[in-house]
Short mmCIF file of C-alpha atoms and ligand atoms in Angstrom, two decimals:
data_model
loop_
_atom_site.label_atom_id
_atom_site.label_comp_id
_atom_site.label_asym_id
_atom_site.label_seq_id
_atom_site.Cartn_x
_atom_site.Cartn_y
_atom_site.Cartn_z
CA MET A 1 108.68 91.63 91.17
CA GLY A 2 106.16 93.32 88.97
CA ALA A 3 107.72 92.29 85.72
CA ARG A 4 106.38 88.79 85.32
CA ALA A 5 103.01 89.62 83.85
CA GLY A 6 104.61 92.29 81.73
CA ALA A 7 107.20 89.99 80.28
CA GLY A 8 105.72 86.61 79.89
CA ALA A 9 102.03 86.14 80.53
CA GLY A 10 100.97 86.48 76.90
CA CYS A 11 103.81 84.58 75.35
CA ARG A 12 103.59 81.10 76.81
CA THR A 13 103.82 78.46 74.17
CA VAL A 14 102.21 75.06 74.05
CA ALA A 15 104.18 72.54 71.99
CA GLY A 16 105.83 75.33 70.05
CA MET A 17 102.63 77.30 69.58
CA ARG A 18 101.40 80.40 71.33
CA ASP A 19 98.74 79.93 73.96
CA PRO A 20 95.62 81.67 72.57
CA VAL A 21 93.96 81.80 76.00
CA ALA A 22 97.02 83.45 77.52
CA ASP A 23 97.05 85.96 74.66
CA LEU A 24 93.37 86.83 75.23
CA ARG A 25 93.99 87.24 78.95
CA ARG A 26 97.02 89.41 78.27
CA ILE A 27 94.93 91.66 75.99
CA ALA A 28 92.31 91.99 78.72
CA PHE A 29 94.98 92.78 81.30
CA LEU A 30 96.51 95.51 79.13
CA LEU A 31 93.11 97.05 78.35
CA GLU A 32 92.26 97.14 82.04
CA ARG A 33 95.63 98.61 82.90
CA ALA A 34 95.02 101.30 80.25
CA ASN A 35 91.84 102.19 82.15
CA GLU A 36 89.48 100.94 79.49
CA GLY A 37 85.94 100.35 80.70
CA THR A 38 85.21 96.86 81.96
CA PHE A 39 82.57 96.34 79.26
CA ARG A 40 85.20 96.71 76.57
CA VAL A 41 87.43 94.15 78.21
CA ARG A 42 84.66 91.64 78.82
CA ALA A 43 84.80 90.24 75.27
CA PHE A 44 88.37 89.09 75.85
CA ARG A 45 87.82 87.72 79.35
CA SER A 46 84.66 85.90 78.20
CA ALA A 47 86.42 84.40 75.21
CA ALA A 48 89.37 83.32 77.37
CA ALA A 49 86.97 81.65 79.79
CA ALA A 50 85.04 79.99 76.94
CA LEU A 51 88.22 78.59 75.40
CA ALA A 52 90.00 77.60 78.60
CA GLY A 53 88.63 74.07 78.46
CA VAL A 54 88.82 73.59 74.68
CA PRO A 55 91.67 71.37 73.44
CA VAL A 56 94.14 73.14 71.15
CA ALA A 57 93.42 70.64 68.35
CA GLU A 58 89.73 71.54 68.44
CA MET A 59 90.55 75.25 68.49
CA ALA A 60 92.76 74.78 65.43
CA ALA A 61 90.08 72.79 63.62
CA ARG A 62 87.51 75.47 64.40
CA ALA A 63 89.89 78.23 63.35
CA SER A 64 90.41 76.69 59.92
CA ALA A 65 86.72 75.90 59.53
CA GLY A 66 85.77 79.41 60.69
CA THR A 67 83.56 78.04 63.49
CA LEU A 68 85.30 79.52 66.55
CA THR A 69 82.49 82.04 66.81
CA ASP A 70 79.99 79.20 67.25
CA LEU A 71 81.36 78.94 70.79
CA ALA A 72 79.40 81.07 73.23
CA GLY A 73 81.58 83.99 74.30
CA VAL A 74 83.78 84.07 71.18
CA GLY A 75 83.17 86.91 68.73
CA ASP A 76 84.79 88.01 65.49
CA VAL A 77 87.60 90.03 67.06
CA THR A 78 88.51 87.41 69.64
CA ALA A 79 88.30 84.62 67.04
CA ARG A 80 90.76 86.51 64.84
CA CYS A 81 93.15 86.83 67.78
CA VAL A 82 92.88 83.10 68.46
CA ALA A 83 93.53 82.22 64.82
CA GLU A 84 96.62 84.44 64.75
CA SER A 85 97.84 82.90 67.99
CA LEU A 86 97.37 79.39 66.68
CA ALA A 87 99.33 80.35 63.58
CA GLY A 88 102.21 81.22 65.89
CA GLU A 89 101.88 84.98 65.47
CA GLN A 90 101.37 87.58 68.13
CA PRO A 91 97.78 88.75 67.53
CA VAL A 92 97.72 92.16 65.86
CA TYR A 93 95.43 93.49 68.60
CA LEU A 94 97.92 92.39 71.25
CA ARG A 95 100.89 93.74 69.33
CA ARG A 96 99.30 97.19 69.18
CA LEU A 97 98.61 97.12 72.90
CA GLU A 98 102.09 95.89 73.83
CA SER A 99 103.68 98.61 71.70
CA THR A 100 101.96 101.30 73.71
CA ALA A 101 102.14 99.57 77.08
CA GLY A 102 105.83 99.98 77.79
CA VAL A 103 105.63 102.56 80.52
CA ASP A 104 109.00 102.27 82.17
CA LEU A 105 109.10 103.33 85.79
CA ASP A 106 111.69 105.86 86.82
CA GLY A 107 114.30 104.62 89.26
CA ALA A 108 112.79 106.04 92.44
CA THR A 109 109.31 104.74 91.58
CA ALA A 110 110.66 101.32 90.62
CA ALA A 111 112.53 101.16 93.92
CA VAL A 112 109.33 101.71 95.89
CA ARG A 113 107.37 99.30 93.68
CA ALA A 114 109.99 96.61 94.25
CA THR A 115 109.35 96.74 98.00
CA LEU A 116 105.63 95.95 97.74
CA ARG A 117 104.54 92.39 98.48
CA GLY A 118 100.80 92.76 98.02
CA ASP A 119 97.76 94.95 97.79
CA CYS A 120 95.32 95.87 100.58
CA HIS A 121 92.36 97.24 98.58
CA THR A 122 90.72 95.39 95.67
CA HIS A 123 87.22 94.56 94.43
CA SER A 124 85.66 91.57 92.72
CA ASP A 125 82.37 91.01 90.92
CA TRP A 126 80.82 90.27 94.29
CA SER A 127 80.42 94.07 94.55
CA ASP A 128 81.25 96.53 91.77
CA GLY A 129 84.35 94.87 90.35
CA GLY A 130 84.29 93.35 86.88
CA SER A 131 85.96 89.99 87.51
CA PRO A 132 85.60 86.92 89.72
CA ILE A 133 87.83 86.57 92.77
CA GLU A 134 89.80 83.78 91.07
CA GLU A 135 90.78 86.00 88.14
CA MET A 136 91.89 88.78 90.45
CA ALA A 137 94.00 86.29 92.39
CA VAL A 138 95.63 84.78 89.29
CA ALA A 139 96.54 88.24 88.00
CA ALA A 140 98.01 89.10 91.40
CA VAL A 141 100.12 85.95 91.34
CA GLU A 142 101.36 86.87 87.85
CA LEU A 143 102.31 90.34 89.08
CA GLY A 144 104.45 88.73 91.75
CA HIS A 145 102.21 89.60 94.69
CA GLU A 146 102.34 87.44 97.81
CA TYR A 147 98.84 88.46 98.82
CA LEU A 148 95.76 90.35 97.81
CA ALA A 149 93.25 91.70 100.29
CA LEU A 150 89.76 91.34 98.87
CA THR A 151 87.86 94.40 100.08
CA ASP A 152 84.42 94.49 98.50
CA HIS A 153 81.97 97.20 99.52
CA SER A 154 79.64 97.27 102.53
CA PRO A 155 75.81 97.04 102.42
CA ARG A 156 74.75 100.66 102.30
CA LEU A 157 76.78 101.36 99.19
CA THR A 158 73.96 99.90 97.13
CA VAL A 159 75.16 101.45 93.85
CA ALA A 160 78.25 99.27 94.22
CA ARG A 161 76.24 96.18 95.24
CA GLY A 162 77.69 96.31 98.74
CA LEU A 163 77.74 92.97 100.55
CA THR A 164 75.29 92.23 103.32
CA ALA A 165 76.67 90.42 106.35
CA ALA A 166 75.25 87.16 104.97
CA ARG A 167 76.94 87.60 101.59
CA LEU A 168 80.22 88.58 103.18
CA ARG A 169 80.07 85.40 105.26
CA GLN A 170 79.52 83.45 102.04
CA GLN A 171 82.48 85.25 100.52
CA LEU A 172 84.71 84.22 103.42
CA ASP A 173 83.89 80.56 102.72
CA ARG A 174 84.56 81.09 99.03
CA VAL A 175 87.92 82.77 99.71
CA ALA A 176 88.93 79.89 101.98
CA ALA A 177 88.13 77.43 99.18
CA ILE A 178 89.99 79.46 96.54
CA ASN A 179 92.99 79.84 98.82
CA ARG A 180 93.27 76.07 99.12
CA ALA A 181 93.65 75.86 95.34
CA LEU A 182 96.15 78.71 94.91
CA PRO A 183 99.91 78.19 94.67
CA PRO A 184 101.83 78.14 97.93
CA GLY A 185 103.38 81.50 98.74
CA PHE A 186 100.26 83.41 97.72
CA ARG A 187 97.01 83.97 99.55
CA ILE A 188 93.90 86.08 99.40
CA LEU A 189 93.41 88.00 102.62
CA THR A 190 89.84 88.54 103.72
CA GLY A 191 88.71 92.13 104.01
CA ILE A 192 86.23 94.85 103.32
CA GLU A 193 86.07 98.45 102.24
CA VAL A 194 83.59 99.50 104.87
CA ASP A 195 81.68 102.76 104.59
CA ILE A 196 82.24 105.38 107.23
CA LEU A 197 78.64 106.40 107.93
CA SER A 198 77.43 109.93 108.61
CA ASP A 199 78.00 109.54 112.37
CA GLY A 200 81.43 107.95 111.93
CA SER A 201 80.22 104.43 112.67
CA LEU A 202 80.98 101.53 110.32
CA ASP A 203 78.60 99.92 107.87
CA GLN A 204 79.00 96.29 108.92
CA GLU A 205 78.48 94.06 111.97
CA PRO A 206 81.39 94.55 114.39
CA GLU A 207 81.71 90.79 115.06
CA LEU A 208 82.10 90.18 111.34
CA LEU A 209 84.62 93.01 110.88
CA ALA A 210 86.64 91.52 113.71
CA GLU A 211 86.98 88.26 111.76
CA LEU A 212 88.54 89.91 108.70
CA ASP A 213 92.25 90.11 107.97
CA VAL A 214 92.19 93.73 106.77
CA VAL A 215 89.61 96.49 107.15
CA VAL A 216 89.78 99.56 104.91
CA ALA A 217 87.35 102.29 105.96
CA SER A 218 86.32 104.97 103.47
CA VAL A 219 83.90 107.84 103.16
CA HIS A 220 81.62 107.46 100.13
CA SER A 221 78.61 109.52 101.23
CA GLY A 222 78.11 113.01 102.56
CA LEU A 223 81.33 114.11 100.92
CA ASN A 224 80.11 117.69 101.14
CA ASP A 225 79.93 117.63 104.93
CA ASP A 226 81.45 120.73 106.49
CA ALA A 227 84.98 120.34 107.81
CA GLY A 228 83.95 119.94 111.43
CA ARG A 229 81.48 117.19 110.76
CA MET A 230 83.74 115.36 108.29
CA THR A 231 86.65 115.52 110.73
CA ARG A 232 84.52 114.05 113.52
CA ARG A 233 83.35 111.23 111.24
CA MET A 234 86.90 110.38 110.22
CA LEU A 235 88.34 110.62 113.74
CA LYS A 236 85.67 108.30 115.08
CA ALA A 237 86.42 105.73 112.38
CA ILE A 238 90.19 105.99 112.84
CA GLY A 239 89.77 105.44 116.56
CA ASN A 240 87.64 102.34 115.97
CA PRO A 241 89.78 99.28 116.79
CA LEU A 242 88.21 97.43 113.85
CA VAL A 243 89.73 99.82 111.28
CA ASP A 244 93.23 99.33 109.85
CA ILE A 245 93.47 101.60 106.83
CA LEU A 246 91.86 104.94 105.99
CA GLY A 247 90.84 104.64 102.32
CA HIS A 248 91.15 107.51 99.77
CA CYS A 249 90.91 110.16 102.49
CA THR A 250 89.70 113.16 100.48
CA GLY A 251 87.29 111.30 98.20
CA ARG A 252 88.35 113.44 95.26
CA ARG A 253 87.93 112.26 91.68
CA VAL A 254 90.30 113.64 89.09
CA PRO A 255 90.32 113.38 85.28
CA ALA A 256 91.87 110.01 84.56
CA ARG A 257 94.45 109.48 81.91
CA ARG A 258 93.42 106.85 79.41
CA THR A 259 95.56 105.29 76.75
CA GLY A 260 93.56 103.66 74.00
CA PRO A 261 94.68 100.58 72.07
CA ASP A 262 95.56 102.83 69.16
CA GLY A 263 98.08 104.50 71.43
CA SER A 264 96.25 107.79 71.60
CA GLY A 265 96.31 109.13 75.09
CA ASP A 266 93.58 111.40 76.23
CA ARG A 267 93.20 113.29 79.41
CA GLY A 268 89.66 114.47 79.49
CA HIS A 269 86.88 114.79 81.97
CA ARG A 270 84.42 112.00 81.77
CA ALA A 271 81.02 113.41 82.54
CA GLY A 272 80.17 113.46 86.21
CA ARG A 273 83.32 111.68 87.33
CA THR A 274 85.28 114.51 88.90
CA ARG A 275 84.79 115.67 92.47
CA PRO A 276 86.72 118.12 94.63
CA PRO A 277 88.44 116.84 97.77
CA SER A 278 86.26 116.89 100.85
CA ASP A 279 87.01 119.36 103.58
CA PHE A 280 88.49 118.14 106.89
CA ASP A 281 91.18 118.94 109.44
CA ALA A 282 94.03 116.98 107.88
CA ALA A 283 96.41 117.68 110.78
CA ALA A 284 93.96 116.15 113.25
CA VAL A 285 93.16 113.18 111.00
CA PHE A 286 96.78 112.30 110.29
CA ALA A 287 97.76 112.78 113.92
CA ALA A 288 95.01 110.32 114.86
CA CYS A 289 96.19 107.80 112.28
CA ALA A 290 99.72 108.06 113.65
CA ALA A 291 98.55 107.80 117.27
CA HIS A 292 96.37 104.75 116.61
CA GLY A 293 98.89 103.07 114.32
CA LYS A 294 96.48 103.11 111.38
CA ALA A 295 97.62 103.42 107.78
CA VAL A 296 96.75 106.27 105.45
CA GLU A 297 96.01 104.83 102.05
CA ILE A 298 97.85 106.06 98.99
CA ASN A 299 95.13 105.26 96.47
CA SER A 300 96.70 104.54 93.08
CA ARG A 301 93.63 104.77 90.88
CA PRO A 302 94.32 107.28 88.06
CA ASP A 303 90.92 108.85 88.73
CA ARG A 304 91.63 109.26 92.46
CA LEU A 305 95.37 109.66 93.22
CA ASP A 306 94.37 110.33 96.77
CA PRO A 307 95.65 111.96 98.96
CA PRO A 308 96.86 114.89 96.87
CA LYS A 309 100.62 115.42 97.16
CA ARG A 310 100.39 118.32 99.61
CA LEU A 311 98.39 116.18 102.02
CA LEU A 312 100.58 113.15 101.42
CA ARG A 313 103.63 115.16 102.46
CA GLN A 314 101.71 116.32 105.51
CA ALA A 315 100.94 112.70 106.42
CA VAL A 316 104.64 111.83 106.05
CA GLU A 317 105.49 114.67 108.43
CA ALA A 318 102.86 113.43 110.86
CA GLY A 319 104.62 110.07 111.07
CA CYS A 320 101.82 107.99 109.56
CA TRP A 321 101.90 104.45 108.29
CA PHE A 322 100.84 104.04 104.68
CA ALA A 323 99.26 101.42 102.43
CA ILE A 324 99.89 101.80 98.70
CA ASP A 325 96.74 100.30 97.21
CA SER A 326 95.44 99.76 93.69
CA ASP A 327 91.70 99.86 94.53
CA ALA A 328 91.51 97.61 91.47
CA HIS A 329 88.11 96.73 90.06
CA ALA A 330 89.62 94.50 87.33
CA PRO A 331 92.76 92.34 87.11
CA GLY A 332 94.81 94.71 84.93
CA GLN A 333 94.13 97.53 87.38
CA LEU A 334 96.19 95.67 89.97
CA ASP A 335 99.20 97.06 88.13
CA TRP A 336 98.12 100.61 88.98
CA LEU A 337 100.23 100.33 92.14
CA ARG A 338 102.92 101.98 90.02
CA TYR A 339 101.02 105.28 90.19
CA GLY A 340 100.83 105.19 93.96
CA CYS A 341 104.50 104.27 94.13
CA GLU A 342 105.38 107.24 91.96
CA ARG A 343 103.58 109.58 94.34
CA ALA A 344 105.12 107.90 97.36
CA ALA A 345 108.57 108.39 95.86
CA ARG A 346 107.88 112.05 95.03
CA CYS A 347 106.52 112.81 98.48
CA GLY A 348 109.27 111.17 100.51
CA VAL A 349 107.33 108.15 101.79
CA ASP A 350 109.79 105.72 103.38
CA PRO A 351 108.96 102.16 102.24
CA ALA A 352 109.66 101.09 105.83
CA ARG A 353 106.42 102.94 106.73
CA VAL A 354 104.37 101.13 104.08
CA VAL A 355 102.42 98.21 105.51
CA ASN A 356 102.13 96.27 102.27
CA THR A 357 105.89 95.93 102.08
CA TRP A 358 105.44 93.42 104.90
CA PRO A 359 104.86 89.69 104.50
CA ALA A 360 101.21 88.65 104.83
CA ASP A 361 101.56 87.28 108.36
CA HIS A 362 103.14 90.51 109.58
CA LEU A 363 100.39 92.58 107.96
CA VAL A 364 97.64 90.43 109.43
CA GLY A 365 99.33 90.59 112.83
CA TRP A 366 99.51 94.36 112.63
CA ALA A 367 95.78 94.52 111.86
CA ALA A 368 94.94 92.06 114.62
CA ALA A 369 96.87 94.20 117.10
CA HIS A 370 94.41 97.04 116.46
CA ARG A 371 91.61 94.78 117.72
CA GLY A 372 93.49 94.40 120.99
ZN1 LIG B 401 86.16 103.58 97.89
ZN1 LIG B 402 87.51 100.61 96.65
#
């Protein structure tokens, strides 16, 4: 598991030719995985979408006539990639990305990664993600996932276009429809990343939360609360039977590594994106998670990597369950699970304590048991 998208997604051939749409999608995936901004990736996703319904013969005719760019969503760079693909060559843009993308996992990390069956924390363009639910799901299937919990934001996180109860209900219908069209053996789980409000209550209607497969609860506001107040907020949320997973517990933001398509890695602060961990009584919080059977999230985002290793080891000692989550906001970011797995391996997390090593039904049953 985990190798399929890496090995084959961009190389499918149609009648002996490369598949230009698959190549464009593969480029987008690799850019997202390299932590490129969504805007930079959009050209490739838009072009792939624009060309998905165009017969190969028409693409070839347009490529030789130089009229690919007449199609809405296809620009000069993407048209060049398509022409190279149609000529049977790996597009130069893709070749450069693939040559810098080969980040082999060390044995211990790969062993943890191999145990994961899905992802419990992801976003779509319904909130602040960059891609439609369908694209997230297809990428998850290609990564070998058995499930993907869709956990868009809750209403009061307006900067992230949090979903009102009405929109979340619409999303549930949409997910049901998409699930009917997905291959057997894979499903989207319904969910939410619900804000833990200043008094520790949750930012969504309880009846609606109770309907969801997975509820991740996270602090996004008042991160500077003093330790006493923050601890009370978190303990109240953890004790809420509607919560299954405590998301990115410290809320810290760290400088994210970024590897550009030219292979140059940089590790710099991006203005305004770093934040120190919030202050709380970790012993009390982890003890509560263990007592209530709730999972502590190992957030894999390169700009979060939360909890820090010292706290992660403390959570292991406390006997917590864990969820290794991507918190992906774009399809390629689903592959960030590797970073969480690396930290889990370093900090002695037993995969038997990781809830997304379970099959979907087991995971959903575990969550349902919290609701009593
Ligand atoms: Zn969050
Ligand atoms: Zn999130």
